[in-house]
Coordinates of N, CA and C in Angstrom, one line a residue:
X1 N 1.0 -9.1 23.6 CA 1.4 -8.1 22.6 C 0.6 -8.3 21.3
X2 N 0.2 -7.3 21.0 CA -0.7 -7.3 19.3 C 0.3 -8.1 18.3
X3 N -0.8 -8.2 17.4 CA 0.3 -9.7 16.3 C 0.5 -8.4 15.2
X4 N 0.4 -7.7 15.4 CA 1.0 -6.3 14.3 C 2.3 -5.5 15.0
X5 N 2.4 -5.5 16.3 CA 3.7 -5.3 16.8 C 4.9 -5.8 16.9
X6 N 4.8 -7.4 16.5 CA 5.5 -8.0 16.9 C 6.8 -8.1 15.8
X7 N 8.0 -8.0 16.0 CA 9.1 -7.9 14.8 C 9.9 -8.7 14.9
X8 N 10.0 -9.0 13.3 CA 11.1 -10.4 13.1 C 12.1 -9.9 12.7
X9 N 13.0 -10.2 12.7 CA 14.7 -9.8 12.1 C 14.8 -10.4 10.6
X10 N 13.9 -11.4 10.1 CA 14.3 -11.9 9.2 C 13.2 -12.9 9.1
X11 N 12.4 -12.3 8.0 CA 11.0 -12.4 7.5 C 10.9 -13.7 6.7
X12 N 11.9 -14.0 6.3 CA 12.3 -15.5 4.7 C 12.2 -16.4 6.3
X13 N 13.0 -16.7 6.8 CA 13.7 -17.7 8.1 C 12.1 -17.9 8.8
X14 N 11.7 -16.5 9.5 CA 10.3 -16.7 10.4 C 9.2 -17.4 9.8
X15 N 9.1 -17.5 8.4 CA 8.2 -17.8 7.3 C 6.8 -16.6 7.3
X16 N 7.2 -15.7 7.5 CA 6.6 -14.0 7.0 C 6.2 -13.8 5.9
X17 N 6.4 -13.3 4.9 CA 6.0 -13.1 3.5 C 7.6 -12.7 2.8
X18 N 8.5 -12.5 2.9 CA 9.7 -12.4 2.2 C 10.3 -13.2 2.0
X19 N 10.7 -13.3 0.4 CA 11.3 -14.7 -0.1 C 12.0 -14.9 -1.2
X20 N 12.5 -13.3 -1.1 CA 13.7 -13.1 -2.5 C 14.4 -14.2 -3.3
X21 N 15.1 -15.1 -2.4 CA 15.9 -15.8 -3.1 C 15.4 -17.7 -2.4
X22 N 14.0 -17.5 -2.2 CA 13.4 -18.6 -2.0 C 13.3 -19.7 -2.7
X23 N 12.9 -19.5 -4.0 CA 12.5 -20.2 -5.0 C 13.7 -20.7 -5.9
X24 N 15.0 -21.0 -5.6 CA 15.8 -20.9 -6.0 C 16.1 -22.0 -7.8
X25 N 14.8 -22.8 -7.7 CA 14.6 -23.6 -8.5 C 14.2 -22.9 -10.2
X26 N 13.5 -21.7 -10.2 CA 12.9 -21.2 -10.9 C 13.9 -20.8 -12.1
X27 N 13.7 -21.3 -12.6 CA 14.8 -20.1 -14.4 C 14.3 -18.9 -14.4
X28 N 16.1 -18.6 -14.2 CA 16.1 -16.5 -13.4 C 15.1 -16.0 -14.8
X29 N 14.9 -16.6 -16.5 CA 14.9 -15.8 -17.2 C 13.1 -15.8 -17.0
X30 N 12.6 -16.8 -17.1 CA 11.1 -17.0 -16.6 C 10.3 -16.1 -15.7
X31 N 11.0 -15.8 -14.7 CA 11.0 -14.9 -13.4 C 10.9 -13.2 -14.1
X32 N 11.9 -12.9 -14.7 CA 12.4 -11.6 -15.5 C 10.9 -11.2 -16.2
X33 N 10.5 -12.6 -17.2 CA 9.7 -11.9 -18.2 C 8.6 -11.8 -17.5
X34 N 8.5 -12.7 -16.4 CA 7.0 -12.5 -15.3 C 6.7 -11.5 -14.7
X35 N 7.8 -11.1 -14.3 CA 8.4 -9.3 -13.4 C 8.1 -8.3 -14.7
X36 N 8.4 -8.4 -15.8 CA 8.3 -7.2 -16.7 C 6.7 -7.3 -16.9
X37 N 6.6 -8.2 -17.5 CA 5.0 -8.5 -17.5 C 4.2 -7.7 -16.9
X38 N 4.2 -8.5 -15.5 CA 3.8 -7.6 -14.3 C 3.6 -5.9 -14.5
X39 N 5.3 -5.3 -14.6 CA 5.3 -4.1 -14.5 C 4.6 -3.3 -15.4
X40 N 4.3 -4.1 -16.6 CA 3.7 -3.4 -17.7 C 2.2 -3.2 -18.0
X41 N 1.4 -4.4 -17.2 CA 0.1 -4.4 -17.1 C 0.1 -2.8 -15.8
X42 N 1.1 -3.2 -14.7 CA 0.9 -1.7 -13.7 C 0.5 -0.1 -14.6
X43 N 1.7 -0.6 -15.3 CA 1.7 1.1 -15.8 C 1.0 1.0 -16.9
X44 N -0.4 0.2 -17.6 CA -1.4 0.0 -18.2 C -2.4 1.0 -17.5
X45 N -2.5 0.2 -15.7 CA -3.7 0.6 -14.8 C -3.6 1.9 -14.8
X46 N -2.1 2.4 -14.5 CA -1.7 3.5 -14.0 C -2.1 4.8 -15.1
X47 N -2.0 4.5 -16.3 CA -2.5 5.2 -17.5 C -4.0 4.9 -17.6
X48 N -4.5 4.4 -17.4 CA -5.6 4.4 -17.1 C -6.2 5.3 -15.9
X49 N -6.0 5.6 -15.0 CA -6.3 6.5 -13.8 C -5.5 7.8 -14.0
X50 N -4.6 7.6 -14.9 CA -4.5 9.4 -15.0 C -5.1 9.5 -16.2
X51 N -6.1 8.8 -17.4 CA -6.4 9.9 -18.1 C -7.5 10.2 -18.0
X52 N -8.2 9.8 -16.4 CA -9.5 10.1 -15.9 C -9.8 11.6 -15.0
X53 N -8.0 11.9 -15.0 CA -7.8 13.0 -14.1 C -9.0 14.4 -14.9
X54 N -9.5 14.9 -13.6 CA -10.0 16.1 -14.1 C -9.7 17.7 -13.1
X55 N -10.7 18.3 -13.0 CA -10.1 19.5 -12.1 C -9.9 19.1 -10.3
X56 N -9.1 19.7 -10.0 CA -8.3 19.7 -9.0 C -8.2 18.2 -8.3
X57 N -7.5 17.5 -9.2 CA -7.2 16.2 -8.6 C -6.2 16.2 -7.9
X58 N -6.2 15.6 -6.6 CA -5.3 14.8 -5.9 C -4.5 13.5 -5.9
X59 N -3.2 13.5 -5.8 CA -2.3 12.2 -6.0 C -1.9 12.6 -4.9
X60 N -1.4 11.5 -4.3 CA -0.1 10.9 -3.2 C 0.8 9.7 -3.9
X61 N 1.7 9.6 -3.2 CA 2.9 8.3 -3.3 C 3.5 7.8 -2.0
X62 N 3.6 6.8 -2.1 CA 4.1 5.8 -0.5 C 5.6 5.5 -1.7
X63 N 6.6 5.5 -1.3 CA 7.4 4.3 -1.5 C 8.0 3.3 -0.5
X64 N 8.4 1.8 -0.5 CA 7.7 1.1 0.3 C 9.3 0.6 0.1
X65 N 9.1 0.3 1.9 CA 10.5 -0.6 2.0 C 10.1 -1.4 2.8
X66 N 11.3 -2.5 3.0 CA 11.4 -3.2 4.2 C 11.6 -3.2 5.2
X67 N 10.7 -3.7 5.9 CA 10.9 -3.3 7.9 C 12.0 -2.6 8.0
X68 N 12.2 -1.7 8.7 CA 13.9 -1.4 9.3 C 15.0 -1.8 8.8
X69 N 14.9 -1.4 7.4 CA 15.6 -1.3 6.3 C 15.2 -0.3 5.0
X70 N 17.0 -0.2 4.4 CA 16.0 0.7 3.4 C 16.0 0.2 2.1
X71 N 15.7 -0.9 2.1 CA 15.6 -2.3 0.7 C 14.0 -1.4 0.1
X72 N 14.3 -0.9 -0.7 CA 12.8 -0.4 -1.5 C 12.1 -1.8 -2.6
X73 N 11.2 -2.3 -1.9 CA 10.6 -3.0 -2.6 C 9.0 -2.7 -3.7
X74 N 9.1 -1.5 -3.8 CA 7.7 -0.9 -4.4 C 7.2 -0.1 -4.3
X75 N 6.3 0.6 -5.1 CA 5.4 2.3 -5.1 C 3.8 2.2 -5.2
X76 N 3.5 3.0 -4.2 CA 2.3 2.6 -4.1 C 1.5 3.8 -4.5
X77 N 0.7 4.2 -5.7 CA -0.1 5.6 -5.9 C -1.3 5.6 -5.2
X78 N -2.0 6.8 -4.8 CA -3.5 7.5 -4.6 C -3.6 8.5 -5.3
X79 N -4.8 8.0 -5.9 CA -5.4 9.5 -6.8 C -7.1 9.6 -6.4
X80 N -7.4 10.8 -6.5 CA -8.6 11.2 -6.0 C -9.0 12.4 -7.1
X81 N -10.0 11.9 -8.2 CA -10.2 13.2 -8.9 C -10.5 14.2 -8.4
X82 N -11.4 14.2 -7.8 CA -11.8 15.4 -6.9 C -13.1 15.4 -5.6
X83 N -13.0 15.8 -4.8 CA -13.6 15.9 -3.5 C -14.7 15.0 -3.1
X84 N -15.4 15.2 -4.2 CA -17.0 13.5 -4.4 C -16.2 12.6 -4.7
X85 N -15.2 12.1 -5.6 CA -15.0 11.2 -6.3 C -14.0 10.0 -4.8
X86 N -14.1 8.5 -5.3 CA -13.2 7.5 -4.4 C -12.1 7.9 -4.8
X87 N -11.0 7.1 -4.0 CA -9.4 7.2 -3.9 C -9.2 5.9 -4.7
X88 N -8.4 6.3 -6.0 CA -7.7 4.7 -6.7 C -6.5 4.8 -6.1
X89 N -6.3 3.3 -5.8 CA -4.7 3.0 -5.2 C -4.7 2.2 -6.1
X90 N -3.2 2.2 -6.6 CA -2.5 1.4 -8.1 C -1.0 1.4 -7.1
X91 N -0.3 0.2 -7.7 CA 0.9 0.0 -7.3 C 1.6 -1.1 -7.2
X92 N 3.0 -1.3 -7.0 CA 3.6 -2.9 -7.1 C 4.3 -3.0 -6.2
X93 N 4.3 -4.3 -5.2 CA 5.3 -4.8 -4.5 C 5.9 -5.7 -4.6
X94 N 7.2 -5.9 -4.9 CA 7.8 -7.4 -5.0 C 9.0 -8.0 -3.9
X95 N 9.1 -9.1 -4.3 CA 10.1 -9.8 -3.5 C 9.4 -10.4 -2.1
X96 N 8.2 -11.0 -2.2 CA 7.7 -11.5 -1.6 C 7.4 -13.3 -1.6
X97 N 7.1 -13.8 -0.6 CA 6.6 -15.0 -1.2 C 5.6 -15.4 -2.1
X98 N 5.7 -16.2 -3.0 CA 4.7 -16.6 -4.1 C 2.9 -17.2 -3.0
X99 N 2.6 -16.1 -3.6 CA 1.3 -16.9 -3.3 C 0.6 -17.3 -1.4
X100 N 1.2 -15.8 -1.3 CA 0.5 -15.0 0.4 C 0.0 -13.9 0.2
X101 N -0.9 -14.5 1.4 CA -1.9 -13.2 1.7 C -1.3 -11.9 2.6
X102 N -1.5 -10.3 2.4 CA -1.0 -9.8 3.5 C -1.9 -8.7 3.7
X103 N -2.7 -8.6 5.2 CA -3.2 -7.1 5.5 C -2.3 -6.0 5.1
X104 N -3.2 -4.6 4.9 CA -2.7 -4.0 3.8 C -3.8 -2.5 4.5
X105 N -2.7 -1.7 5.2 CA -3.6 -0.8 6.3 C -2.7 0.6 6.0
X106 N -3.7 1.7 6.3 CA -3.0 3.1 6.4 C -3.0 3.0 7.9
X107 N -2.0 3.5 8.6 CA -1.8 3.6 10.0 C -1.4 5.1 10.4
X108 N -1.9 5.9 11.1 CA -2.0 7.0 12.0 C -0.3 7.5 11.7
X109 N 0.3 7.3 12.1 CA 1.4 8.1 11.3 C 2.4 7.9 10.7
X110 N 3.2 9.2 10.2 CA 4.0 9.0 9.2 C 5.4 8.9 9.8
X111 N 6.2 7.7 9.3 CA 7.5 8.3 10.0 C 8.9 9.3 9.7
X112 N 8.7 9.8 10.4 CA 9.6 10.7 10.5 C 11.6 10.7 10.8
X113 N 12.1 11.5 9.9 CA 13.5 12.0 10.4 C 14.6 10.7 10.2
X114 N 13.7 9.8 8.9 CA 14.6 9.0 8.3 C 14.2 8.0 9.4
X115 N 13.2 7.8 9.9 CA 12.9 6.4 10.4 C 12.1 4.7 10.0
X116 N 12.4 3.8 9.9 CA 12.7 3.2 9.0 C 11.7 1.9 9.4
X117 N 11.6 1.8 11.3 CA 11.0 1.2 11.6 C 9.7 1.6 11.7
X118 N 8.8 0.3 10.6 CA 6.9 0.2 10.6 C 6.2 0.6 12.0
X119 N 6.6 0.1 12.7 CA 5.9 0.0 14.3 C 5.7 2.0 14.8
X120 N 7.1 2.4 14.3 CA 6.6 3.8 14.8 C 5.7 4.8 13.9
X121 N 5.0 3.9 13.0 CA 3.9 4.6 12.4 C 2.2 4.4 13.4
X122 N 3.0 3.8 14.1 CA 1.3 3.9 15.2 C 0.2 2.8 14.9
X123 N -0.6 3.1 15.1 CA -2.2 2.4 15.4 C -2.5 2.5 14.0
X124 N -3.5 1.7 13.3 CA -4.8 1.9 12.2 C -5.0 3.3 12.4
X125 N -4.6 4.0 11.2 CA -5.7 5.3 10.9 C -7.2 5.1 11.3
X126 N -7.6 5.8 12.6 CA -9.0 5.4 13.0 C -9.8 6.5 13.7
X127 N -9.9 7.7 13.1 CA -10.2 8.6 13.5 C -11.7 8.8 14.0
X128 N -12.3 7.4 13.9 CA -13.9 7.8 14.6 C -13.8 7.0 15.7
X129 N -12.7 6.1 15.9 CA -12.9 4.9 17.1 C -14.0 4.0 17.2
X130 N -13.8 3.3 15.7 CA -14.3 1.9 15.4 C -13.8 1.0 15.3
X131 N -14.7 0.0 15.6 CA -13.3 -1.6 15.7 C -12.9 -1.6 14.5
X132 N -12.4 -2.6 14.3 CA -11.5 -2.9 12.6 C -12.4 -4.0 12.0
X133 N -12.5 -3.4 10.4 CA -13.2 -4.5 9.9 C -12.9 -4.3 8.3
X134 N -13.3 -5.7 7.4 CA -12.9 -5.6 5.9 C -12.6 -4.1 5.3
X135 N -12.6 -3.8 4.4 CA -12.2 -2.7 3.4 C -13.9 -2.6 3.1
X136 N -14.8 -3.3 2.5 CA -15.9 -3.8 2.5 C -17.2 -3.2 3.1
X137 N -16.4 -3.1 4.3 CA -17.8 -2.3 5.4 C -17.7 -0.6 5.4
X138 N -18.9 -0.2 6.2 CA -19.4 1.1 5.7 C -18.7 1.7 6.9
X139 N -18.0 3.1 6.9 CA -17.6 4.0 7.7 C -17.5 3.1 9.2
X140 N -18.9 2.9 9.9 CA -19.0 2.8 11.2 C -18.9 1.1 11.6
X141 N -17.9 0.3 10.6 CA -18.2 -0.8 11.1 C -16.6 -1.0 10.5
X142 N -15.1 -0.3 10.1 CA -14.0 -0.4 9.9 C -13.3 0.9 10.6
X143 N -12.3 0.9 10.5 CA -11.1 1.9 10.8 C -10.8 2.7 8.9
X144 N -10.8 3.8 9.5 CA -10.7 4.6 7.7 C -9.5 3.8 7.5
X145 N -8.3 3.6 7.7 CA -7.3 3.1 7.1 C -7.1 1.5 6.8
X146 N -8.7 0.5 7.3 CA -8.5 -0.9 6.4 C -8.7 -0.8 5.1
X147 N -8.0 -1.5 4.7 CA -7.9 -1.7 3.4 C -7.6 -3.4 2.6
X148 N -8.1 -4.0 3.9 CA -8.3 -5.5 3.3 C -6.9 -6.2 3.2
X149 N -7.0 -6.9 2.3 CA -5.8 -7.8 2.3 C -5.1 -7.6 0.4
X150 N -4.3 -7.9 0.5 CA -3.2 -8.2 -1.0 C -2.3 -9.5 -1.3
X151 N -2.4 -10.5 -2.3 CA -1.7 -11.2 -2.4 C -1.3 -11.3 -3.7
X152 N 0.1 -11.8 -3.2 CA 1.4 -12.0 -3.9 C 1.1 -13.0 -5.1
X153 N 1.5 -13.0 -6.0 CA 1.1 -13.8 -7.2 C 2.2 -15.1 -7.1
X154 N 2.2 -15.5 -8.2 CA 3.1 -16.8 -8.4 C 4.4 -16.7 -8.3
X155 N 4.7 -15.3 -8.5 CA 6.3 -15.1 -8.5 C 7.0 -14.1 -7.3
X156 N 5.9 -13.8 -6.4 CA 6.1 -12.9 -5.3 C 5.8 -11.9 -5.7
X157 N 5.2 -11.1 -6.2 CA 4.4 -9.8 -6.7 C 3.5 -9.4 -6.9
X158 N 2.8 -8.3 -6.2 CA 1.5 -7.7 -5.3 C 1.1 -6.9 -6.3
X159 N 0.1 -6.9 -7.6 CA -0.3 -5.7 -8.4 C -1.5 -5.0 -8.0
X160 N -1.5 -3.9 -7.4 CA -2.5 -3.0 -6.3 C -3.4 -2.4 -7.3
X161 N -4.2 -2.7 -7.4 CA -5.8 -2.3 -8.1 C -6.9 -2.0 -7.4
X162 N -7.0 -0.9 -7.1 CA -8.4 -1.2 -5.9 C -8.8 0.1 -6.2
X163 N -10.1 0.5 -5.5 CA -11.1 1.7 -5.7 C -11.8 1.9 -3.9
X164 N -11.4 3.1 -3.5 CA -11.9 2.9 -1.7 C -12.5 4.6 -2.1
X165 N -13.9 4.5 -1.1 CA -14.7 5.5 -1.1 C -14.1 6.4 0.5
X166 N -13.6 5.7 1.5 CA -13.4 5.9 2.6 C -12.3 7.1 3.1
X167 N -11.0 6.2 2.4 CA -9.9 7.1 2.6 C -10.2 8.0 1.8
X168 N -9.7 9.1 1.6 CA -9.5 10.2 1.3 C -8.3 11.4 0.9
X169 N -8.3 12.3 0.5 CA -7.1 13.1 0.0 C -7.1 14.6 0.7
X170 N -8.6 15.2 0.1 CA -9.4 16.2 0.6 C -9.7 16.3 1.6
X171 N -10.9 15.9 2.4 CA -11.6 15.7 3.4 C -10.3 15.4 4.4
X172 N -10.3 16.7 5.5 CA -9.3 16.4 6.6 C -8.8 15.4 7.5
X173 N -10.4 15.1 8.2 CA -10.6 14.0 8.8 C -10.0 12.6 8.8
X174 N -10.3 12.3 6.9 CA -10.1 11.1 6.2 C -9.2 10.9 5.5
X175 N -8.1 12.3 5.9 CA -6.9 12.2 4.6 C -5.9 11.0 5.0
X176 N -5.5 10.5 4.3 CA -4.4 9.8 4.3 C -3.2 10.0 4.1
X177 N -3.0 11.1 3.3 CA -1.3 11.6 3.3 C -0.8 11.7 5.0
X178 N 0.2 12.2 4.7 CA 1.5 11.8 5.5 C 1.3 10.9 6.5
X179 N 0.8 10.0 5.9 CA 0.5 8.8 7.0 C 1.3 7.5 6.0
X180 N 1.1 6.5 7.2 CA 2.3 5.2 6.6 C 1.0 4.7 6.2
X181 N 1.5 3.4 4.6 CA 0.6 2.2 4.0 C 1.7 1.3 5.3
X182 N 1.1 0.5 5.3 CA 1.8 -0.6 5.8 C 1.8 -2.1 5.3
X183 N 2.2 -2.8 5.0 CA 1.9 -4.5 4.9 C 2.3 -5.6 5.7
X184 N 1.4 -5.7 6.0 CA 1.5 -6.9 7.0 C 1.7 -8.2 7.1
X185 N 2.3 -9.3 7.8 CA 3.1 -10.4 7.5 C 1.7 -11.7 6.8
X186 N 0.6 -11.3 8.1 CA -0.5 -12.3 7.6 C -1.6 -11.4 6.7
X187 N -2.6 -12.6 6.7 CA -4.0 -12.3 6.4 C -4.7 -11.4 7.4
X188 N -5.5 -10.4 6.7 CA -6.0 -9.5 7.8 C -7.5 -10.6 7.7
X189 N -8.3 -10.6 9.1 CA -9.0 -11.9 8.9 C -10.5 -10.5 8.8
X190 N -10.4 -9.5 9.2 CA -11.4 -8.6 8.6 C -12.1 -8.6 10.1
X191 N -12.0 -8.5 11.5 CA -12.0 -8.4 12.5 C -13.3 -9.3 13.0
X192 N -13.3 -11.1 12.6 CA -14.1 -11.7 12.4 C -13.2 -13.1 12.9
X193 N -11.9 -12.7 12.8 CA -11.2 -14.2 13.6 C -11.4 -14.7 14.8
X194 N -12.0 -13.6 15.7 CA -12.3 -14.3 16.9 C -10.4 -14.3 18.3
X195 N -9.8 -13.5 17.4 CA -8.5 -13.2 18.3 C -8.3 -12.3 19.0
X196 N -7.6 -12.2 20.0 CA -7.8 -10.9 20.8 C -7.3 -9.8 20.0
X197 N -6.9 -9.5 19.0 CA -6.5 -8.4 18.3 C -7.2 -8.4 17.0
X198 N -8.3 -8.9 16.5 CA -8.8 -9.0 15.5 C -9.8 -8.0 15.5
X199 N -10.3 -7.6 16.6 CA -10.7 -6.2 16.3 C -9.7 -4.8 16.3
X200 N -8.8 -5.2 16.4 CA -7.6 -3.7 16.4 C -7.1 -3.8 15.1
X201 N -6.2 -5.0 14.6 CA -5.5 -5.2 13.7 C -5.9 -6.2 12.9
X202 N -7.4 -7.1 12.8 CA -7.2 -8.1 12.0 C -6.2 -9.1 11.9
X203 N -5.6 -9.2 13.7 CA -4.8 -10.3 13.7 C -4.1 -10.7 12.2
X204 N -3.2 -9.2 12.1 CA -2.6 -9.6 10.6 C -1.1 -9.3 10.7
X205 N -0.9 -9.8 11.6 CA 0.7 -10.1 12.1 C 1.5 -8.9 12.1
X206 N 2.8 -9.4 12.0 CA 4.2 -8.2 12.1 C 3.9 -7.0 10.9
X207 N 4.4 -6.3 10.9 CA 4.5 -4.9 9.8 C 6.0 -5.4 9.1
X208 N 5.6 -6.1 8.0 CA 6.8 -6.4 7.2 C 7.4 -5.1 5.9
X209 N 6.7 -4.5 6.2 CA 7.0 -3.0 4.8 C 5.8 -2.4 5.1
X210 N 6.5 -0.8 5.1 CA 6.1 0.3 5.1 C 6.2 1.2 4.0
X211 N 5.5 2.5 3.8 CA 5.9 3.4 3.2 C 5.3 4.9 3.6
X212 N 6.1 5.9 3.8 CA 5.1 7.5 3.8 C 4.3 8.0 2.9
X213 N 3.4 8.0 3.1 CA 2.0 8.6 2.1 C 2.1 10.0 1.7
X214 N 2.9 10.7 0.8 CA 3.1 12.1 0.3 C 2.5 12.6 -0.8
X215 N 1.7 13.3 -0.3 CA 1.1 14.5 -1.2 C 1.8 14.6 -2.5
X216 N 1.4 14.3 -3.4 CA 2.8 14.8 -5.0 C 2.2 15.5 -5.9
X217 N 0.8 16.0 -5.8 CA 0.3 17.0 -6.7 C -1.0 17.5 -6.5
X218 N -1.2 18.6 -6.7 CA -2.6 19.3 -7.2 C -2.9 20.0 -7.7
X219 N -4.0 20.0 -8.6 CA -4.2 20.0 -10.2 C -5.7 21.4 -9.8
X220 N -5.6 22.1 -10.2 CA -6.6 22.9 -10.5 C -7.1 23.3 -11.7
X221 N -5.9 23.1 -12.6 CA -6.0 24.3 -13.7 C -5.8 23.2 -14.6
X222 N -6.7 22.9 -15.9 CA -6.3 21.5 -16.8 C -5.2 22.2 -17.9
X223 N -5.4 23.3 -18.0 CA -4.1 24.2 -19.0 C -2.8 23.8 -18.5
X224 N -2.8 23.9 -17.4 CA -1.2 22.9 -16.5 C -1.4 21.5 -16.3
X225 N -2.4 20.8 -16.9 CA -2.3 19.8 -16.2 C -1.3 18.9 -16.7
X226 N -1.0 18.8 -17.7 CA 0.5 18.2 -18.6 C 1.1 17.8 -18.5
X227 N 2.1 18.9 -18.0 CA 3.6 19.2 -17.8 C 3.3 18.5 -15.9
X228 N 2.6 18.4 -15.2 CA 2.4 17.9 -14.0 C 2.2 16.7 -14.1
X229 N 1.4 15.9 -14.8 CA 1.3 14.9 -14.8 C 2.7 14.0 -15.5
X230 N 3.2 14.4 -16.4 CA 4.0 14.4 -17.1 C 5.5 13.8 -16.1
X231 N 5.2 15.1 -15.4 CA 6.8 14.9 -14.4 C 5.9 13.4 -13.1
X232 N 4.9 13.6 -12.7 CA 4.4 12.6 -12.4 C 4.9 11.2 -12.9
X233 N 4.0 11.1 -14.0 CA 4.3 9.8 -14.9 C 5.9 9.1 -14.6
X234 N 6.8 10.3 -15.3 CA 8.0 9.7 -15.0 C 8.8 9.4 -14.3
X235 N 8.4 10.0 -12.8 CA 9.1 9.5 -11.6 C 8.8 8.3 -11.2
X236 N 7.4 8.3 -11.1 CA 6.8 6.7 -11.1 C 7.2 5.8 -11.9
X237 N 7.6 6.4 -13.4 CA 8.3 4.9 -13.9 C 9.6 4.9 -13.5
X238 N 10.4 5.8 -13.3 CA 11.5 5.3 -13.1 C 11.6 4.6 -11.4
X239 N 10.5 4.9 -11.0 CA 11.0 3.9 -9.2 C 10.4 2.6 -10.0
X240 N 9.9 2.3 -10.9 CA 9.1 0.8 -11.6 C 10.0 0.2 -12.4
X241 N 11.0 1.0 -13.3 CA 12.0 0.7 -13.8 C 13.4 1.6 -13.8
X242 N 14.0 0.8 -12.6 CA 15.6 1.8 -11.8 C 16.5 1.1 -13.3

């Protein structure tokens, strides 16, 4: 069975990447100002990438839960200024273990009708039927939806910064909306481990959090662009600060 199918009931116990109440050693208050911290450098990036918005940009939003559950652990953005331009992903995950690695993939679909389980998001987004490889390599040597690996900081928390030429918003082929991000329990090894799944999945274990990739805006006209961005902005902070 692929090491991306496979599902744990309980990700802290299997030693997965979840580890909420792991560290039990840590002063809760230390923890708090590390998490704000965190949040605040996010929505630094995040102001940063929208005041680069120009005509008819594209955004999406994943919100991201736990395996087969609906424990929301984080929001993940895509913005694409426009049709030439890459896709910025910005975003935060927490409640993870301190200081893991996890593959970090769009997968072929989205789930549907309030379903909760990762696995029924399918295969790697891989619309040309190429093996799997880093975030790094060109079209014909990855699956559109790698996207490398993400690791958790000191305190269990994932700050998503990245710049991908591949995925897409526009371009049909290469869109990524309504499709799931996924995160995965291991290191994606970049389809170079040498394991029987390392060219499918980068041997990057169980699907520990998901989220649906949804379309949330498009911008034609900069006379509106404002009041859109605006209501943007603040949804996003409030899933960053409930």
């Amino acid at each position: 069975m692929p090491s991306d199918m496979r599902q744990s009931k309980d990700m802290t116990v299997a030693g997965y990447g979840f580890g909420v109440d792991a560290d039990v050693n840590k002063p809760l208050a230390i923890e708090i100002i590390a998490y704000s911290y965190m949040k605040f450098l996010l929505v630094c990036i995040l102001i940063f990438s929208l005041v680069q918005i120009g005509h008819s940009a594209l955004t999406a939003t994943a919100n991201i839960h736990v395996d087969s559950t609906s424990v929301a652990i984080g929001t993940v953005l895509f913005h694409q200024r426009d049709a030439n331009s890459p896709v910025r992903v910005v975003g935060i995950i927490d409640g993870l273990k301190n200081n893991t690695v996890h593959g970090f993939h769009v997968h072929r679909d989205a789930l549907m009708n309030g379903e909760l389980n990762c696995t029924a998001a399918g295969p790697h987004f891989n619309p040309y039927s190429t093996l799997h490889g880093p975030r790094e390599a060109d079209l014909g040597h990855r699956h559109v939806g790698d996207l490398g690996n993400l690791t958790a900081n000191d305190n269990g928390i994932i700050i998503i910064e990245l710049t991908d030429s591949i995925i897409d918003l526009y371009n049909a082929t290469r869109s990524v909306a309504n499709r799931t991000i996924v995160l995965h329990a291991m290191r994606d090894d970049g389809g170079k481990g040498g394991f029987p799944d390392s060219n499918t999945t980068g041997d990057a274990g169980p699907r520990i959090a998901c989220g649906v990739i949804s379309l949330a805006m498009i911008e034609s006209d900069t006379n509106s662009q404002s009041p859109k961005i605006s209501t943007m902005v603040t949804d996003f902070f409030r899933k960053l600060f409930p």
